[in-house]
Amino acid sequence: MTKRVLFLFSDTGGGHRSAFQAIQDAMKIRYGDAVDFDAVDVLRECKWPLNKQPELYPRVVNTSKLLWALMYHSFDGKRRTGLARRLIYRNNRRILRRIVSEHPADVVVCTHSVIGNPTFRAFLTLDERPPFLTVVTDLVTTPSFWYDPRVDHCFVPTETAYRRGLRLGMSPSQMQITGLPVNPHFINSITSKERARKEFGFDPVLPAVLIVAGSEGMGSIHKMVAALDAQPLAAQLIVVCGRNQELKSRLEDRVWNNRHCIFGYVTNHREMPRIMAASDIIVTKAGPSTISEAAIAGLPMIISDRIPGQETGNVRLVTENQAGIYLPKPEKVAERIVEWLGEGPEMLGRRAANARRIARPDAVWEIADAVWEWANRPKFARSRVS
């Protein structure tokens, strides 16, 4: 009998969607036609102001990090999170119950922290409910919204995230340390440096510095590029601008001092792994997905930006494992890249090895197999009214 997996997510940042898509693609590879999939952007379905969060979130974190930090810490903590969860459920009870009734499933997988508990409450009103699983998509500094002691299972990416769950009432058997799920197509698309450089027409000899602006092309990437290109680098610069066409046009129009290649939006599962394979250093913000992918690709990281709160711990993960450094000023980034390049290929190789040590390429398979196992378990009879 075909099993149905329901993914609950929201597009407040790309990591929630990419996580469920990674699990979905792994299950397609592993189980084929034996599994069907459904997905709901829950915040989009909710009342104002929650339904505006997918648009508001990137604006806030990119224009006012202080405001975001205040918001983050105001709602973080067991009591404050509990109050917020109750308010969300009460204000959206009918909507959440409609979602539950319209999307039958054998197992539910939630990849967004805020929507987990309120949607789970709606499932508790069913006569029979499917198993409810949470996949934590923040690496280290995990908001308390992620942890609900009533859910059936919770996949966490790091030991630190696991310990936070224990402090917030989760049981040891309820959580599983897996790493962050990275799409199997990304992992399978990584190739040799020589082959990747030939494919894109990069210089086969010069070291390559990759600068990533994220899928939406946000951040002060033009300032970073200007600082790097002002240096007489014995390297080539590769810039991925995402969907920001204005940034791409601006970079294409500038007068360059160093060899370079500029990309717009690239497919995360096909082109990006080969671009990473062709590179020797990556300059990026502290997003969990990019860090996990760069580690798998063996790229030493220079973290140039972070979101206060949930990305603070990501910086520690990278720096404490000597997989990279944190330098928020473009001029300092440029100076450090010159220093790293001057150390020669052997030292770059050691840094690459450090990055690979924090990689968890099997995480997606571990989670996919566990989801399948839960999908084949009996449903839970109703025992209480939310």
mmCIF file of N, CA and C in Angstrom, residues 246-312:
data_model
loop_
_atom_site.group_PDB
_atom_site.id
_atom_site.type_symbol
_atom_site.label_atom_id
_atom_site.label_comp_id
_atom_site.label_asym_id
_atom_site.label_seq_id
_atom_site.Cartn_x
_atom_site.Cartn_y
_atom_site.Cartn_z
ATOM 1 N N GLU A 246 19.656 42.760 -10.599
ATOM 2 C CA GLU A 246 20.326 44.062 -10.500
ATOM 3 C C GLU A 246 21.771 43.895 -10.053
ATOM 4 N N LEU A 247 21.998 43.026 -9.072
ATOM 5 C CA LEU A 247 23.361 42.750 -8.621
ATOM 6 C C LEU A 247 24.186 42.136 -9.742
ATOM 7 N N LYS A 248 23.615 41.201 -10.458
ATOM 8 C CA LYS A 248 24.336 40.540 -11.554
ATOM 9 C C LYS A 248 24.730 41.562 -12.627
ATOM 10 N N SER A 249 23.792 42.421 -13.007
ATOM 11 C CA SER A 249 24.082 43.429 -14.029
ATOM 12 C C SER A 249 25.157 44.400 -13.549
ATOM 13 N N ARG A 250 25.066 44.764 -12.275
ATOM 14 C CA ARG A 250 26.037 45.704 -11.716
ATOM 15 C C ARG A 250 27.444 45.115 -11.737
ATOM 16 N N LEU A 251 27.557 43.833 -11.416
ATOM 17 C CA LEU A 251 28.869 43.191 -11.417
ATOM 18 C C LEU A 251 29.394 42.992 -12.840
ATOM 19 N N GLU A 252 28.484 42.705 -13.750
ATOM 20 C CA GLU A 252 28.911 42.518 -15.137
ATOM 21 C C GLU A 252 29.412 43.823 -15.746
ATOM 22 N N ASP A 253 28.927 44.956 -15.251
ATOM 23 C CA ASP A 253 29.306 46.248 -15.811
ATOM 24 C C ASP A 253 30.584 46.832 -15.203
ATOM 25 N N ARG A 254 31.032 46.283 -14.092
ATOM 26 C CA ARG A 254 32.210 46.846 -13.451
ATOM 27 C C ARG A 254 33.492 46.476 -14.207
ATOM 28 N N VAL A 255 34.511 47.278 -13.997
ATOM 29 C CA VAL A 255 35.826 46.999 -14.567
ATOM 30 C C VAL A 255 36.592 46.134 -13.576
ATOM 31 N N TRP A 256 36.922 44.924 -13.988
ATOM 32 C CA TRP A 256 37.529 43.950 -13.087
ATOM 33 C C TRP A 256 39.059 43.971 -13.188
ATOM 34 N N ASN A 257 39.688 43.676 -12.034
ATOM 35 C CA ASN A 257 41.146 43.531 -11.991
ATOM 36 C C ASN A 257 41.587 42.077 -12.043
ATOM 37 N N ASN A 258 40.705 41.189 -11.625
ATOM 38 C CA ASN A 258 41.043 39.771 -11.538
ATOM 39 C C ASN A 258 40.136 38.950 -12.446
ATOM 40 N N ARG A 259 40.599 37.777 -12.770
ATOM 41 C CA ARG A 259 39.773 36.846 -13.543
ATOM 42 C C ARG A 259 38.529 36.516 -12.740
ATOM 43 N N HIS A 260 37.374 36.389 -13.438
ATOM 44 C CA HIS A 260 36.124 36.224 -12.707
ATOM 45 C C HIS A 260 35.088 35.501 -13.563
ATOM 46 N N CYS A 261 34.051 35.028 -12.887
ATOM 47 C CA CYS A 261 32.896 34.431 -13.560
ATOM 48 C C CYS A 261 31.670 34.747 -12.702
ATOM 49 N N ILE A 262 30.607 35.225 -13.332
ATOM 50 C CA ILE A 262 29.416 35.668 -12.608
ATOM 51 C C ILE A 262 28.232 34.795 -13.012
ATOM 52 N N PHE A 263 27.536 34.278 -12.011
ATOM 53 C CA PHE A 263 26.335 33.487 -12.227
ATOM 54 C C PHE A 263 25.133 34.229 -11.645
ATOM 55 N N GLY A 264 23.981 34.014 -12.234
ATOM 56 C CA GLY A 264 22.734 34.477 -11.633
ATOM 57 C C GLY A 264 22.201 33.401 -10.709
ATOM 58 N N TYR A 265 20.950 33.034 -10.891
ATOM 59 C CA TYR A 265 20.370 31.956 -10.085
ATOM 60 C C TYR A 265 20.849 30.621 -10.630
ATOM 61 N N VAL A 266 21.302 29.767 -9.758
ATOM 62 C CA VAL A 266 21.725 28.427 -10.171
ATOM 63 C C VAL A 266 20.908 27.399 -9.402
ATOM 64 N N THR A 267 20.672 26.265 -10.014
ATOM 65 C CA THR A 267 19.913 25.205 -9.341
ATOM 66 C C THR A 267 20.759 24.637 -8.210
ATOM 67 N N ASN A 268 20.148 24.569 -7.051
ATOM 68 C CA ASN A 268 20.891 24.187 -5.856
ATOM 69 C C ASN A 268 21.354 22.737 -5.893
ATOM 70 N N HIS A 269 20.659 21.890 -6.642
ATOM 71 C CA HIS A 269 20.970 20.471 -6.608
ATOM 72 C C HIS A 269 21.850 20.025 -7.763
ATOM 73 N N ARG A 270 21.966 20.867 -8.797
ATOM 74 C CA ARG A 270 22.713 20.449 -9.982
ATOM 75 C C ARG A 270 23.950 21.305 -10.217
ATOM 76 N N GLU A 271 23.753 22.615 -10.385
ATOM 77 C CA GLU A 271 24.882 23.492 -10.714
ATOM 78 C C GLU A 271 25.720 23.844 -9.493
ATOM 79 N N MET A 272 25.063 24.187 -8.370
ATOM 80 C CA MET A 272 25.819 24.635 -7.198
ATOM 81 C C MET A 272 26.833 23.608 -6.697
ATOM 82 N N PRO A 273 26.497 22.321 -6.629
ATOM 83 C CA PRO A 273 27.526 21.378 -6.155
ATOM 84 C C PRO A 273 28.749 21.340 -7.047
ATOM 85 N N ARG A 274 28.560 21.540 -8.369
ATOM 86 C CA ARG A 274 29.711 21.514 -9.264
ATOM 87 C C ARG A 274 30.496 22.828 -9.186
ATOM 88 N N ILE A 275 29.798 23.933 -8.941
ATOM 89 C CA ILE A 275 30.500 25.199 -8.721
ATOM 90 C C ILE A 275 31.333 25.108 -7.447
ATOM 91 N N MET A 276 30.756 24.511 -6.399
ATOM 92 C CA MET A 276 31.516 24.320 -5.161
ATOM 93 C C MET A 276 32.700 23.395 -5.380
ATOM 94 N N ALA A 277 32.494 22.345 -6.168
ATOM 95 C CA ALA A 277 33.587 21.401 -6.446
ATOM 96 C C ALA A 277 34.740 22.089 -7.166
ATOM 97 N N ALA A 278 34.422 23.108 -7.958
ATOM 98 C CA ALA A 278 35.455 23.820 -8.716
ATOM 99 C C ALA A 278 36.209 24.836 -7.876
ATOM 100 N N SER A 279 35.715 25.111 -6.661
ATOM 101 C CA SER A 279 36.250 26.201 -5.842
ATOM 102 C C SER A 279 37.203 25.694 -4.765
ATOM 103 N N ASP A 280 37.930 26.651 -4.172
ATOM 104 C CA ASP A 280 38.882 26.332 -3.101
ATOM 105 C C ASP A 280 38.531 27.002 -1.784
ATOM 106 N N ILE A 281 37.789 28.107 -1.833
ATOM 107 C CA ILE A 281 37.360 28.865 -0.641
ATOM 108 C C ILE A 281 35.962 29.392 -0.933
ATOM 109 N N ILE A 282 35.116 29.439 0.091
ATOM 110 C CA ILE A 282 33.795 30.039 -0.081
ATOM 111 C C ILE A 282 33.620 31.190 0.908
ATOM 112 N N VAL A 283 33.058 32.287 0.429
ATOM 113 C CA VAL A 283 32.680 33.422 1.265
ATOM 114 C C VAL A 283 31.155 33.452 1.288
ATOM 115 N N THR A 284 30.550 33.346 2.462
ATOM 116 C CA THR A 284 29.108 33.203 2.555
ATOM 117 C C THR A 284 28.597 33.696 3.887
ATOM 118 N N LYS A 285 27.283 33.891 3.998
ATOM 119 C CA LYS A 285 26.676 34.137 5.292
ATOM 120 C C LYS A 285 26.545 32.812 6.013
ATOM 121 N N ALA A 286 26.150 32.879 7.284
ATOM 122 C CA ALA A 286 26.169 31.686 8.133
ATOM 123 C C ALA A 286 24.888 30.865 8.045
ATOM 124 N N GLY A 287 24.341 30.727 6.842
ATOM 125 C CA GLY A 287 23.138 29.921 6.674
ATOM 126 C C GLY A 287 23.430 28.444 6.876
ATOM 127 N N PRO A 288 22.552 27.722 7.561
ATOM 128 C CA PRO A 288 22.822 26.305 7.861
ATOM 129 C C PRO A 288 22.947 25.435 6.620
ATOM 130 N N SER A 289 22.115 25.691 5.603
ATOM 131 C CA SER A 289 22.177 24.860 4.398
ATOM 132 C C SER A 289 23.501 25.042 3.667
ATOM 133 N N THR A 290 23.925 26.295 3.490
ATOM 134 C CA THR A 290 25.176 26.551 2.775
ATOM 135 C C THR A 290 26.369 25.984 3.539
ATOM 136 N N ILE A 291 26.368 26.129 4.865
ATOM 137 C CA ILE A 291 27.458 25.574 5.672
ATOM 138 C C ILE A 291 27.505 24.057 5.509
ATOM 139 N N SER A 292 26.351 23.406 5.568
ATOM 140 C CA SER A 292 26.313 21.943 5.440
ATOM 141 C C SER A 292 26.784 21.497 4.066
ATOM 142 N N GLU A 293 26.362 22.217 3.020
ATOM 143 C CA GLU A 293 26.778 21.866 1.669
ATOM 144 C C GLU A 293 28.267 22.132 1.458
ATOM 145 N N ALA A 294 28.752 23.267 1.958
ATOM 146 C CA ALA A 294 30.175 23.580 1.807
ATOM 147 C C ALA A 294 31.042 22.556 2.523
ATOM 148 N N ALA A 295 30.584 22.087 3.675
ATOM 149 C CA ALA A 295 31.334 21.063 4.405
ATOM 150 C C ALA A 295 31.419 19.774 3.595
ATOM 151 N N ILE A 296 30.306 19.374 2.993
ATOM 152 C CA ILE A 296 30.302 18.167 2.167
ATOM 153 C C ILE A 296 31.232 18.328 0.970
ATOM 154 N N ALA A 297 31.257 19.546 0.396
ATOM 155 C CA ALA A 297 32.127 19.817 -0.750
ATOM 156 C C ALA A 297 33.584 20.034 -0.341
ATOM 157 N N GLY A 298 33.853 20.111 0.966
ATOM 158 C CA GLY A 298 35.220 20.320 1.436
ATOM 159 C C GLY A 298 35.731 21.712 1.164
ATOM 160 N N LEU A 299 34.886 22.724 1.408
ATOM 161 C CA LEU A 299 35.286 24.106 1.158
ATOM 162 C C LEU A 299 35.576 24.832 2.470
ATOM 163 N N PRO A 300 36.790 25.343 2.664
ATOM 164 C CA PRO A 300 37.048 26.227 3.807
ATOM 165 C C PRO A 300 36.147 27.462 3.695
ATOM 166 N N MET A 301 35.608 27.906 4.829
ATOM 167 C CA MET A 301 34.586 28.958 4.808
ATOM 168 C C MET A 301 35.069 30.241 5.463
ATOM 169 N N ILE A 302 34.736 31.346 4.824
ATOM 170 C CA ILE A 302 34.841 32.650 5.462
ATOM 171 C C ILE A 302 33.418 33.158 5.632
ATOM 172 N N ILE A 303 32.952 33.180 6.880
ATOM 173 C CA ILE A 303 31.601 33.629 7.176
ATOM 174 C C ILE A 303 31.627 35.154 7.263
ATOM 175 N N SER A 304 30.912 35.800 6.354
ATOM 176 C CA SER A 304 30.959 37.251 6.282
ATOM 177 C C SER A 304 29.736 37.923 6.894
ATOM 178 N N ASP A 305 28.733 37.128 7.264
ATOM 179 C CA ASP A 305 27.512 37.707 7.826
ATOM 180 C C ASP A 305 26.755 36.609 8.558
ATOM 181 N N ARG A 306 25.888 37.012 9.459
ATOM 182 C CA ARG A 306 25.049 36.054 10.180
ATOM 183 C C ARG A 306 23.778 36.749 10.632
ATOM 184 N N ILE A 307 22.729 35.968 10.814
ATOM 185 C CA ILE A 307 21.493 36.474 11.401
ATOM 186 C C ILE A 307 21.610 36.302 12.913
ATOM 187 N N PRO A 308 21.430 37.369 13.694
ATOM 188 C CA PRO A 308 21.508 37.222 15.156
ATOM 189 C C PRO A 308 20.483 36.203 15.638
ATOM 190 N N GLY A 309 20.874 35.446 16.645
ATOM 191 C CA GLY A 309 19.958 34.430 17.161
ATOM 192 C C GLY A 309 20.291 33.082 16.583
ATOM 193 N N GLN A 310 19.491 32.636 15.604
ATOM 194 C CA GLN A 310 19.599 31.260 15.147
ATOM 195 C C GLN A 310 20.863 30.950 14.358
ATOM 196 N N GLU A 311 21.589 31.966 13.841
ATOM 197 C CA GLU A 311 22.815 31.677 13.107
ATOM 198 C C GLU A 311 24.072 31.958 13.911
ATOM 199 N N THR A 312 23.920 32.450 15.133
ATOM 200 C CA THR A 312 25.085 32.751 15.970
ATOM 201 C C THR A 312 25.915 31.498 16.232
#
